[in-house]
Every structure is written in structure tokens, then in C-alpha cells.
Amino acid sequence: MAIMIRTLAASLAFTLGSCALAAAQTAERRVYAASPTLRRDLEARDFDVAQVEGVVNGIARSAASGDPAPILELTAPQVRVTEGASNTVVPREQLRTVAEKLLKAAQLREAVTDESRMIVRGDEVGLAGGEFWIAQTCADAACSKKNSAIVTINLP
């Protein structure tokens, strides 16, 4: 009887541990998808919804891992950066320090994917209450193809 109880206890502990691990892995793989309401709003402004979702997911991945590389890959060649009264245009290659500052902001991952903190205004989408602004940028000289990219970063 004692052996059976120990076996059941070990089995239960293993199962609970596996469930916790699976839940943690699922949380890391969680992918942001725009709500139907936001999707309609973005499409009405000619945004490629999949591209916007890709930018949001890239920022969330960056926030989860602490690695600024995904944010840097999603920026336009020139990005407006504001910090307090300072407002400058920075080439993508010089944004690592800015991205690292943002990654230190508490709750960034949740704020970026929280649609109640998204702002759709004209031809831009603000994330995390306006910390990031996404716009369509030309992918070729004729601007026949556009990509969604981070065009403004407002440091908290």
C-alpha cells in the first residue's frame, strides 16, 4: 500500500510539473492577433493587418527575451526618438541603446499587446499608449509595395 501511495504521489508530481512547464511554454509562444474591430479599423486605413501583427509580436518577443534585435529589425531606416524635451531622428544602426532602455520598462510586453492602449490615428498605429508608432513605409522606389515599420519611439 505504501509503495502504491508513493508511486501515485510521484506520478502526480510529475504530471503537475509537466503541466506547469507546458503552460510556461504556451505563454512564451502566445501570439498577438488583432481583434475583429481593430482589424476592420486597420484595413479601412489600408494597413496590412498581418504586418502590424508581426510588428506587435516582434516587440513582444523582444520584451520577453530582453533582446533588442527584434525591435531593431522592425524599424524604418530613420526613426524619430523622443525622450523628455529631446526629439531627434536616429538611423536604425544607432537604436540599440534606445531599444535597451525600452526593454527595461515594466510591463512592456503586456502594454504592447493591450488593444485598449493602442491608438489608431490617420496613417499611424500607436502601441503601449504611444511608446511605439507604426506606419507604412515604402519598400521600393516607386512605393508600389509598403511595409509596416516602427517610425517613432517615445521613451517613457
mmCIF file of N, CA and C in Angstrom, residues 36-147:
data_model
loop_
_atom_site.group_PDB
_atom_site.id
_atom_site.type_symbol
_atom_site.label_atom_id
_atom_site.label_comp_id
_atom_site.label_asym_id
_atom_site.label_seq_id
_atom_site.Cartn_x
_atom_site.Cartn_y
_atom_site.Cartn_z
ATOM 1 N N PRO A 36 -11.327 41.584 -34.220
ATOM 2 C CA PRO A 36 -12.076 41.939 -35.437
ATOM 3 C C PRO A 36 -12.308 43.446 -35.575
ATOM 4 N N THR A 37 -12.560 44.131 -34.474
ATOM 5 C CA THR A 37 -12.790 45.580 -34.523
ATOM 6 C C THR A 37 -11.528 46.316 -34.967
ATOM 7 N N LEU A 38 -10.394 45.978 -34.362
ATOM 8 C CA LEU A 38 -9.135 46.623 -34.746
ATOM 9 C C LEU A 38 -8.774 46.261 -36.178
ATOM 10 N N ARG A 39 -9.004 45.021 -36.556
ATOM 11 C CA ARG A 39 -8.716 44.566 -37.921
ATOM 12 C C ARG A 39 -9.467 45.429 -38.942
ATOM 13 N N ARG A 40 -10.761 45.658 -38.702
ATOM 14 C CA ARG A 40 -11.554 46.494 -39.615
ATOM 15 C C ARG A 40 -11.002 47.919 -39.673
ATOM 16 N N ASP A 41 -10.637 48.456 -38.504
ATOM 17 C CA ASP A 41 -10.100 49.819 -38.436
ATOM 18 C C ASP A 41 -8.787 49.924 -39.210
ATOM 19 N N LEU A 42 -7.914 48.940 -39.053
ATOM 20 C CA LEU A 42 -6.635 48.951 -39.770
ATOM 21 C C LEU A 42 -6.845 48.801 -41.272
ATOM 22 N N GLU A 43 -7.707 47.874 -41.656
ATOM 23 C CA GLU A 43 -7.972 47.666 -43.079
ATOM 24 C C GLU A 43 -8.586 48.907 -43.722
ATOM 25 N N ALA A 44 -9.416 49.637 -42.985
ATOM 26 C CA ALA A 44 -10.016 50.871 -43.502
ATOM 27 C C ALA A 44 -8.956 51.929 -43.793
ATOM 28 N N ARG A 45 -7.814 51.824 -43.122
ATOM 29 C CA ARG A 45 -6.707 52.768 -43.325
ATOM 30 C C ARG A 45 -5.603 52.163 -44.195
ATOM 31 N N ASP A 46 -5.935 51.087 -44.895
ATOM 32 C CA ASP A 46 -5.023 50.411 -45.828
ATOM 33 C C ASP A 46 -3.772 49.821 -45.181
ATOM 34 N N PHE A 47 -3.857 49.445 -43.914
ATOM 35 C CA PHE A 47 -2.759 48.745 -43.263
ATOM 36 C C PHE A 47 -2.853 47.270 -43.610
ATOM 37 N N ASP A 48 -1.716 46.632 -43.750
ATOM 38 C CA ASP A 48 -1.660 45.179 -43.870
ATOM 39 C C ASP A 48 -1.702 44.657 -42.433
ATOM 40 N N VAL A 49 -2.818 44.075 -42.039
ATOM 41 C CA VAL A 49 -3.029 43.654 -40.659
ATOM 42 C C VAL A 49 -1.973 42.638 -40.228
ATOM 43 N N ALA A 50 -1.618 41.719 -41.110
ATOM 44 C CA ALA A 50 -0.605 40.715 -40.767
ATOM 45 C C ALA A 50 0.736 41.377 -40.462
ATOM 46 N N GLN A 51 1.084 42.429 -41.203
ATOM 47 C CA GLN A 51 2.338 43.132 -40.932
ATOM 48 C C GLN A 51 2.283 43.841 -39.578
ATOM 49 N N VAL A 52 1.172 44.479 -39.262
ATOM 50 C CA VAL A 52 1.030 45.155 -37.965
ATOM 51 C C VAL A 52 1.141 44.120 -36.851
ATOM 52 N N GLU A 53 0.443 42.996 -36.998
ATOM 53 C CA GLU A 53 0.535 41.933 -36.001
ATOM 54 C C GLU A 53 1.983 41.444 -35.861
ATOM 55 N N GLY A 54 2.694 41.372 -36.972
ATOM 56 C CA GLY A 54 4.096 40.961 -36.939
ATOM 57 C C GLY A 54 4.966 41.930 -36.152
ATOM 58 N N VAL A 55 4.717 43.228 -36.304
ATOM 59 C CA VAL A 55 5.472 44.237 -35.548
ATOM 60 C C VAL A 55 5.156 44.109 -34.060
ATOM 61 N N VAL A 56 3.878 43.982 -33.731
ATOM 62 C CA VAL A 56 3.479 43.837 -32.326
ATOM 63 C C VAL A 56 4.128 42.592 -31.730
ATOM 64 N N ASN A 57 4.068 41.474 -32.443
ATOM 65 C CA ASN A 57 4.665 40.233 -31.943
ATOM 66 C C ASN A 57 6.182 40.342 -31.816
ATOM 67 N N GLY A 58 6.822 41.043 -32.731
ATOM 68 C CA GLY A 58 8.272 41.237 -32.646
ATOM 69 C C GLY A 58 8.672 42.039 -31.417
ATOM 70 N N ILE A 59 7.924 43.096 -31.136
ATOM 71 C CA ILE A 59 8.207 43.899 -29.940
ATOM 72 C C ILE A 59 7.959 43.061 -28.685
ATOM 73 N N ALA A 60 6.869 42.296 -28.686
ATOM 74 C CA ALA A 60 6.559 41.440 -27.527
ATOM 75 C C ALA A 60 7.657 40.388 -27.324
ATOM 76 N N ARG A 61 8.156 39.795 -28.421
ATOM 77 C CA ARG A 61 9.263 38.822 -28.325
ATOM 78 C C ARG A 61 10.498 39.485 -27.744
ATOM 79 N N SER A 62 10.779 40.681 -28.206
ATOM 80 C CA SER A 62 11.931 41.426 -27.716
ATOM 81 C C SER A 62 11.795 41.691 -26.219
ATOM 82 N N ALA A 63 10.600 42.097 -25.806
ATOM 83 C CA ALA A 63 10.357 42.376 -24.387
ATOM 84 C C ALA A 63 10.472 41.106 -23.548
ATOM 85 N N ALA A 64 9.990 39.984 -24.079
ATOM 86 C CA ALA A 64 10.038 38.720 -23.334
ATOM 87 C C ALA A 64 11.457 38.200 -23.181
ATOM 88 N N SER A 65 12.269 38.386 -24.222
ATOM 89 C CA SER A 65 13.627 37.832 -24.198
ATOM 90 C C SER A 65 14.665 38.817 -23.665
ATOM 91 N N GLY A 66 14.329 40.117 -23.677
ATOM 92 C CA GLY A 66 15.302 41.124 -23.276
ATOM 93 C C GLY A 66 16.308 41.434 -24.374
ATOM 94 N N ASP A 67 16.092 40.878 -25.553
ATOM 95 C CA ASP A 67 16.987 41.073 -26.695
ATOM 96 C C ASP A 67 16.419 42.175 -27.598
ATOM 97 N N PRO A 68 17.151 43.268 -27.827
ATOM 98 C CA PRO A 68 16.625 44.364 -28.642
ATOM 99 C C PRO A 68 16.599 44.065 -30.144
ATOM 100 N N ALA A 69 17.214 42.985 -30.602
ATOM 101 C CA ALA A 69 17.318 42.694 -32.035
ATOM 102 C C ALA A 69 15.964 42.676 -32.752
ATOM 103 N N PRO A 70 14.921 42.011 -32.223
ATOM 104 C CA PRO A 70 13.644 42.036 -32.944
ATOM 105 C C PRO A 70 13.085 43.447 -33.130
ATOM 106 N N ILE A 71 13.248 44.309 -32.157
ATOM 107 C CA ILE A 71 12.774 45.690 -32.305
ATOM 108 C C ILE A 71 13.566 46.383 -33.413
ATOM 109 N N LEU A 72 14.875 46.211 -33.404
ATOM 110 C CA LEU A 72 15.723 46.875 -34.395
ATOM 111 C C LEU A 72 15.396 46.419 -35.810
ATOM 112 N N GLU A 73 15.044 45.150 -35.977
ATOM 113 C CA GLU A 73 14.690 44.625 -37.299
ATOM 114 C C GLU A 73 13.380 45.202 -37.820
ATOM 115 N N LEU A 74 12.543 45.700 -36.928
ATOM 116 C CA LEU A 74 11.212 46.172 -37.305
ATOM 117 C C LEU A 74 11.126 47.680 -37.486
ATOM 118 N N THR A 75 12.239 48.368 -37.392
ATOM 119 C CA THR A 75 12.208 49.820 -37.511
ATOM 120 C C THR A 75 12.434 50.270 -38.951
ATOM 121 N N ALA A 76 11.956 51.472 -39.232
ATOM 122 C CA ALA A 76 12.231 52.112 -40.508
ATOM 123 C C ALA A 76 13.708 52.511 -40.522
ATOM 124 N N PRO A 77 14.270 52.829 -41.674
ATOM 125 C CA PRO A 77 15.688 53.221 -41.730
ATOM 126 C C PRO A 77 16.018 54.426 -40.840
ATOM 127 N N GLN A 78 15.082 55.337 -40.687
ATOM 128 C CA GLN A 78 15.230 56.502 -39.805
ATOM 129 C C GLN A 78 14.057 56.497 -38.840
ATOM 130 N N VAL A 79 14.337 56.645 -37.543
ATOM 131 C CA VAL A 79 13.280 56.588 -36.530
ATOM 132 C C VAL A 79 13.344 57.848 -35.679
ATOM 133 N N ARG A 80 12.177 58.444 -35.448
ATOM 134 C CA ARG A 80 12.096 59.609 -34.555
ATOM 135 C C ARG A 80 12.078 59.079 -33.128
ATOM 136 N N VAL A 81 12.966 59.615 -32.297
ATOM 137 C CA VAL A 81 13.054 59.199 -30.899
ATOM 138 C C VAL A 81 12.835 60.432 -30.032
ATOM 139 N N THR A 82 11.872 60.322 -29.117
ATOM 140 C CA THR A 82 11.653 61.407 -28.168
ATOM 141 C C THR A 82 11.956 60.899 -26.770
ATOM 142 N N GLU A 83 12.592 61.764 -26.010
ATOM 143 C CA GLU A 83 12.883 61.484 -24.603
ATOM 144 C C GLU A 83 12.818 62.823 -23.886
ATOM 145 N N GLY A 84 11.744 63.004 -23.131
ATOM 146 C CA GLY A 84 11.543 64.304 -22.486
ATOM 147 C C GLY A 84 11.343 65.368 -23.550
ATOM 148 N N ALA A 85 12.116 66.437 -23.481
ATOM 149 C CA ALA A 85 12.023 67.534 -24.455
ATOM 150 C C ALA A 85 12.849 67.250 -25.707
ATOM 151 N N SER A 86 13.692 66.232 -25.677
ATOM 152 C CA SER A 86 14.555 65.886 -26.805
ATOM 153 C C SER A 86 13.761 65.137 -27.874
ATOM 154 N N ASN A 87 13.934 65.552 -29.130
ATOM 155 C CA ASN A 87 13.241 64.938 -30.242
ATOM 156 C C ASN A 87 14.236 64.854 -31.402
ATOM 157 N N THR A 88 14.741 63.651 -31.695
ATOM 158 C CA THR A 88 15.758 63.501 -32.728
ATOM 159 C C THR A 88 15.392 62.377 -33.691
ATOM 160 N N VAL A 89 15.969 62.432 -34.880
ATOM 161 C CA VAL A 89 15.825 61.354 -35.847
ATOM 162 C C VAL A 89 17.125 60.567 -35.805
ATOM 163 N N VAL A 90 16.980 59.252 -35.614
ATOM 164 C CA VAL A 90 18.132 58.388 -35.395
ATOM 165 C C VAL A 90 18.145 57.299 -36.461
ATOM 166 N N PRO A 91 19.311 57.034 -37.074
ATOM 167 C CA PRO A 91 19.400 55.907 -38.009
ATOM 168 C C PRO A 91 19.213 54.582 -37.255
ATOM 169 N N ARG A 92 18.637 53.613 -37.930
ATOM 170 C CA ARG A 92 18.364 52.298 -37.334
ATOM 171 C C ARG A 92 19.603 51.725 -36.642
ATOM 172 N N GLU A 93 20.774 51.917 -37.225
ATOM 173 C CA GLU A 93 22.009 51.342 -36.688
ATOM 174 C C GLU A 93 22.363 51.885 -35.304
ATOM 175 N N GLN A 94 21.817 53.035 -34.945
ATOM 176 C CA GLN A 94 22.144 53.660 -33.664
ATOM 177 C C GLN A 94 21.036 53.511 -32.622
ATOM 178 N N LEU A 95 20.091 52.613 -32.851
ATOM 179 C CA LEU A 95 18.940 52.481 -31.964
ATOM 180 C C LEU A 95 19.116 51.467 -30.841
ATOM 181 N N ARG A 96 20.195 50.743 -30.801
ATOM 182 C CA ARG A 96 20.363 49.685 -29.789
ATOM 183 C C ARG A 96 20.189 50.236 -28.369
ATOM 184 N N THR A 97 20.794 51.365 -28.052
ATOM 185 C CA THR A 97 20.683 51.942 -26.707
ATOM 186 C C THR A 97 19.240 52.317 -26.398
ATOM 187 N N VAL A 98 18.542 52.879 -27.379
ATOM 188 C CA VAL A 98 17.144 53.259 -27.204
ATOM 189 C C VAL A 98 16.301 52.009 -26.940
ATOM 190 N N ALA A 99 16.519 50.964 -27.730
ATOM 191 C CA ALA A 99 15.766 49.726 -27.555
ATOM 192 C C ALA A 99 16.043 49.099 -26.185
ATOM 193 N N GLU A 100 17.284 49.142 -25.758
ATOM 194 C CA GLU A 100 17.629 48.587 -24.447
ATOM 195 C C GLU A 100 16.939 49.356 -23.322
ATOM 196 N N LYS A 101 16.821 50.689 -23.460
ATOM 197 C CA LYS A 101 16.092 51.481 -22.452
ATOM 198 C C LYS A 101 14.627 51.061 -22.406
ATOM 199 N N LEU A 102 14.036 50.864 -23.566
ATOM 200 C CA LEU A 102 12.632 50.459 -23.617
ATOM 201 C C LEU A 102 12.411 49.101 -22.976
ATOM 202 N N LEU A 103 13.337 48.184 -23.185
ATOM 203 C CA LEU A 103 13.174 46.839 -22.647
ATOM 204 C C LEU A 103 13.201 46.817 -21.128
ATOM 205 N N LYS A 104 13.735 47.879 -20.523
ATOM 206 C CA LYS A 104 13.754 47.969 -19.062
ATOM 207 C C LYS A 104 12.427 48.468 -18.501
ATOM 208 N N ALA A 105 11.547 48.966 -19.380
ATOM 209 C CA ALA A 105 10.242 49.478 -18.937
ATOM 210 C C ALA A 105 9.395 48.325 -18.413
ATOM 211 N N ALA A 106 8.815 48.506 -17.265
ATOM 212 C CA ALA A 106 7.980 47.472 -16.652
ATOM 213 C C ALA A 106 6.752 47.192 -17.514
ATOM 214 N N GLN A 107 6.402 45.943 -17.609
ATOM 215 C CA GLN A 107 5.174 45.502 -18.275
ATOM 216 C C GLN A 107 5.111 45.866 -19.760
ATOM 217 N N LEU A 108 6.242 46.036 -20.432
ATOM 218 C CA LEU A 108 6.227 46.441 -21.840
ATOM 219 C C LEU A 108 5.501 45.420 -22.710
ATOM 220 N N ARG A 109 5.779 44.141 -22.497
ATOM 221 C CA ARG A 109 5.176 43.103 -23.342
ATOM 222 C C ARG A 109 3.653 43.160 -23.273
ATOM 223 N N GLU A 110 3.103 43.277 -22.065
ATOM 224 C CA GLU A 110 1.654 43.340 -21.917
ATOM 225 C C GLU A 110 1.096 44.638 -22.498
ATOM 226 N N ALA A 111 1.806 45.739 -22.314
ATOM 227 C CA ALA A 111 1.331 47.035 -22.802
ATOM 228 C C ALA A 111 1.264 47.069 -24.323
ATOM 229 N N VAL A 112 2.223 46.440 -24.986
ATOM 230 C CA VAL A 112 2.277 46.454 -26.448
ATOM 231 C C VAL A 112 1.112 45.677 -27.047
ATOM 232 N N THR A 113 0.718 44.582 -26.425
ATOM 233 C CA THR A 113 -0.359 43.756 -26.975
ATOM 234 C C THR A 113 -1.741 44.115 -26.427
ATOM 235 N N ASP A 114 -1.827 45.105 -25.556
ATOM 236 C CA ASP A 114 -3.097 45.520 -24.962
ATOM 237 C C ASP A 114 -3.814 46.485 -25.914
ATOM 238 N N GLU A 115 -4.868 45.999 -26.557
ATOM 239 C CA GLU A 115 -5.569 46.828 -27.539
ATOM 240 C C GLU A 115 -6.220 48.061 -26.927
ATOM 241 N N SER A 116 -6.499 48.025 -25.634
ATOM 242 C CA SER A 116 -7.074 49.219 -25.007
ATOM 243 C C SER A 116 -6.038 50.338 -24.926
ATOM 244 N N ARG A 117 -4.753 50.001 -25.128
ATOM 245 C CA ARG A 117 -3.690 51.008 -25.109
ATOM 246 C C ARG A 117 -3.165 51.301 -26.518
ATOM 247 N N MET A 118 -3.865 50.796 -27.557
ATOM 248 C CA MET A 118 -3.490 51.065 -28.950
ATOM 249 C C MET A 118 -4.247 52.276 -29.441
ATOM 250 N N ILE A 119 -3.574 53.057 -30.270
ATOM 251 C CA ILE A 119 -4.155 54.267 -30.824
ATOM 252 C C ILE A 119 -4.040 54.168 -32.339
ATOM 253 N N VAL A 120 -5.161 54.257 -33.035
ATOM 254 C CA VAL A 120 -5.137 54.273 -34.499
ATOM 255 C C VAL A 120 -5.517 55.681 -34.896
ATOM 256 N N ARG A 121 -4.534 56.376 -35.506
ATOM 257 C CA ARG A 121 -4.733 57.787 -35.837
ATOM 258 C C ARG A 121 -4.164 58.037 -37.219
ATOM 259 N N GLY A 122 -5.037 58.421 -38.150
ATOM 260 C CA GLY A 122 -4.582 58.701 -39.506
ATOM 261 C C GLY A 122 -3.882 57.493 -40.104
ATOM 262 N N ASP A 123 -2.624 57.679 -40.465
ATOM 263 C CA ASP A 123 -1.868 56.588 -41.095
ATOM 264 C C ASP A 123 -0.849 55.968 -40.143
ATOM 265 N N GLU A 124 -1.098 56.081 -38.831
ATOM 266 C CA GLU A 124 -0.194 55.502 -37.840
ATOM 267 C C GLU A 124 -0.970 54.735 -36.774
ATOM 268 N N VAL A 125 -0.275 53.765 -36.182
ATOM 269 C CA VAL A 125 -0.827 52.987 -35.082
ATOM 270 C C VAL A 125 0.127 53.140 -33.901
ATOM 271 N N GLY A 126 -0.404 53.590 -32.775
ATOM 272 C CA GLY A 126 0.389 53.727 -31.560
ATOM 273 C C GLY A 126 0.208 52.513 -30.671
ATOM 274 N N LEU A 127 1.303 52.002 -30.144
ATOM 275 C CA LEU A 127 1.266 50.854 -29.239
ATOM 276 C C LEU A 127 1.698 51.293 -27.855
ATOM 277 N N ALA A 128 1.201 50.610 -26.843
ATOM 278 C CA ALA A 128 1.576 50.871 -25.446
ATOM 279 C C ALA A 128 1.318 52.336 -25.084
ATOM 280 N N GLY A 129 0.182 52.838 -25.503
ATOM 281 C CA GLY A 129 -0.175 54.216 -25.180
ATOM 282 C C GLY A 129 0.675 55.239 -25.909
ATOM 283 N N GLY A 130 1.332 54.850 -26.997
ATOM 284 C CA GLY A 130 2.130 55.773 -27.796
ATOM 285 C C GLY A 130 3.635 55.645 -27.619
ATOM 286 N N GLU A 131 4.111 54.598 -26.955
ATOM 287 C CA GLU A 131 5.566 54.406 -26.846
ATOM 288 C C GLU A 131 6.166 54.045 -28.200
ATOM 289 N N PHE A 132 5.427 53.283 -28.993
ATOM 290 C CA PHE A 132 5.844 52.931 -30.348
ATOM 291 C C PHE A 132 4.783 53.419 -31.312
ATOM 292 N N TRP A 133 5.217 53.934 -32.465
ATOM 293 C CA TRP A 133 4.289 54.291 -33.532
ATOM 294 C C TRP A 133 4.704 53.539 -34.782
ATOM 295 N N ILE A 134 3.719 52.878 -35.399
ATOM 296 C CA ILE A 134 3.927 52.100 -36.609
ATOM 297 C C ILE A 134 3.278 52.853 -37.762
ATOM 298 N N ALA A 135 3.944 52.849 -38.918
ATOM 299 C CA ALA A 135 3.371 53.435 -40.124
ATOM 300 C C ALA A 135 3.790 52.581 -41.312
ATOM 301 N N GLN A 136 3.152 52.838 -42.443
ATOM 302 C CA GLN A 136 3.528 52.161 -43.682
ATOM 303 C C GLN A 136 4.744 52.882 -44.258
ATOM 304 N N THR A 137 5.767 52.141 -44.628
ATOM 305 C CA THR A 137 6.940 52.719 -45.269
ATOM 306 C C THR A 137 7.099 52.078 -46.642
ATOM 307 N N CYS A 138 7.638 52.825 -47.581
ATOM 308 C CA CYS A 138 7.820 52.316 -48.939
ATOM 309 C C CYS A 138 8.923 51.261 -48.966
ATOM 310 N N ALA A 139 8.625 50.149 -49.623
ATOM 311 C CA ALA A 139 9.603 49.062 -49.731
ATOM 312 C C ALA A 139 10.405 49.144 -51.028
ATOM 313 N N ASP A 140 9.966 50.001 -51.958
ATOM 314 C CA ASP A 140 10.700 50.175 -53.213
ATOM 315 C C ASP A 140 10.636 51.640 -53.637
ATOM 316 N N ALA A 141 11.400 51.988 -54.642
ATOM 317 C CA ALA A 141 11.493 53.383 -55.079
ATOM 318 C C ALA A 141 10.149 53.934 -55.559
ATOM 319 N N ALA A 142 9.338 53.105 -56.202
ATOM 320 C CA ALA A 142 8.045 53.550 -56.714
ATOM 321 C C ALA A 142 6.962 53.526 -55.640
ATOM 322 N N CYS A 143 7.286 53.013 -54.493
ATOM 323 C CA CYS A 143 6.356 52.881 -53.371
ATOM 324 C C CYS A 143 5.138 52.039 -53.767
ATOM 325 N N SER A 144 5.384 51.042 -54.628
ATOM 326 C CA SER A 144 4.301 50.154 -55.042
ATOM 327 C C SER A 144 4.037 49.076 -53.991
ATOM 328 N N LYS A 145 5.007 48.866 -53.129
ATOM 329 C CA LYS A 145 4.852 47.907 -52.038
ATOM 330 C C LYS A 145 5.218 48.620 -50.736
ATOM 331 N N LYS A 146 4.414 48.370 -49.698
ATOM 332 C CA LYS A 146 4.669 49.018 -48.409
ATOM 333 C C LYS A 146 4.847 47.973 -47.313
ATOM 334 N N ASN A 147 5.608 48.351 -46.312
ATOM 335 C CA ASN A 147 5.809 47.519 -45.130
ATOM 336 C C ASN A 147 5.448 48.322 -43.892
#
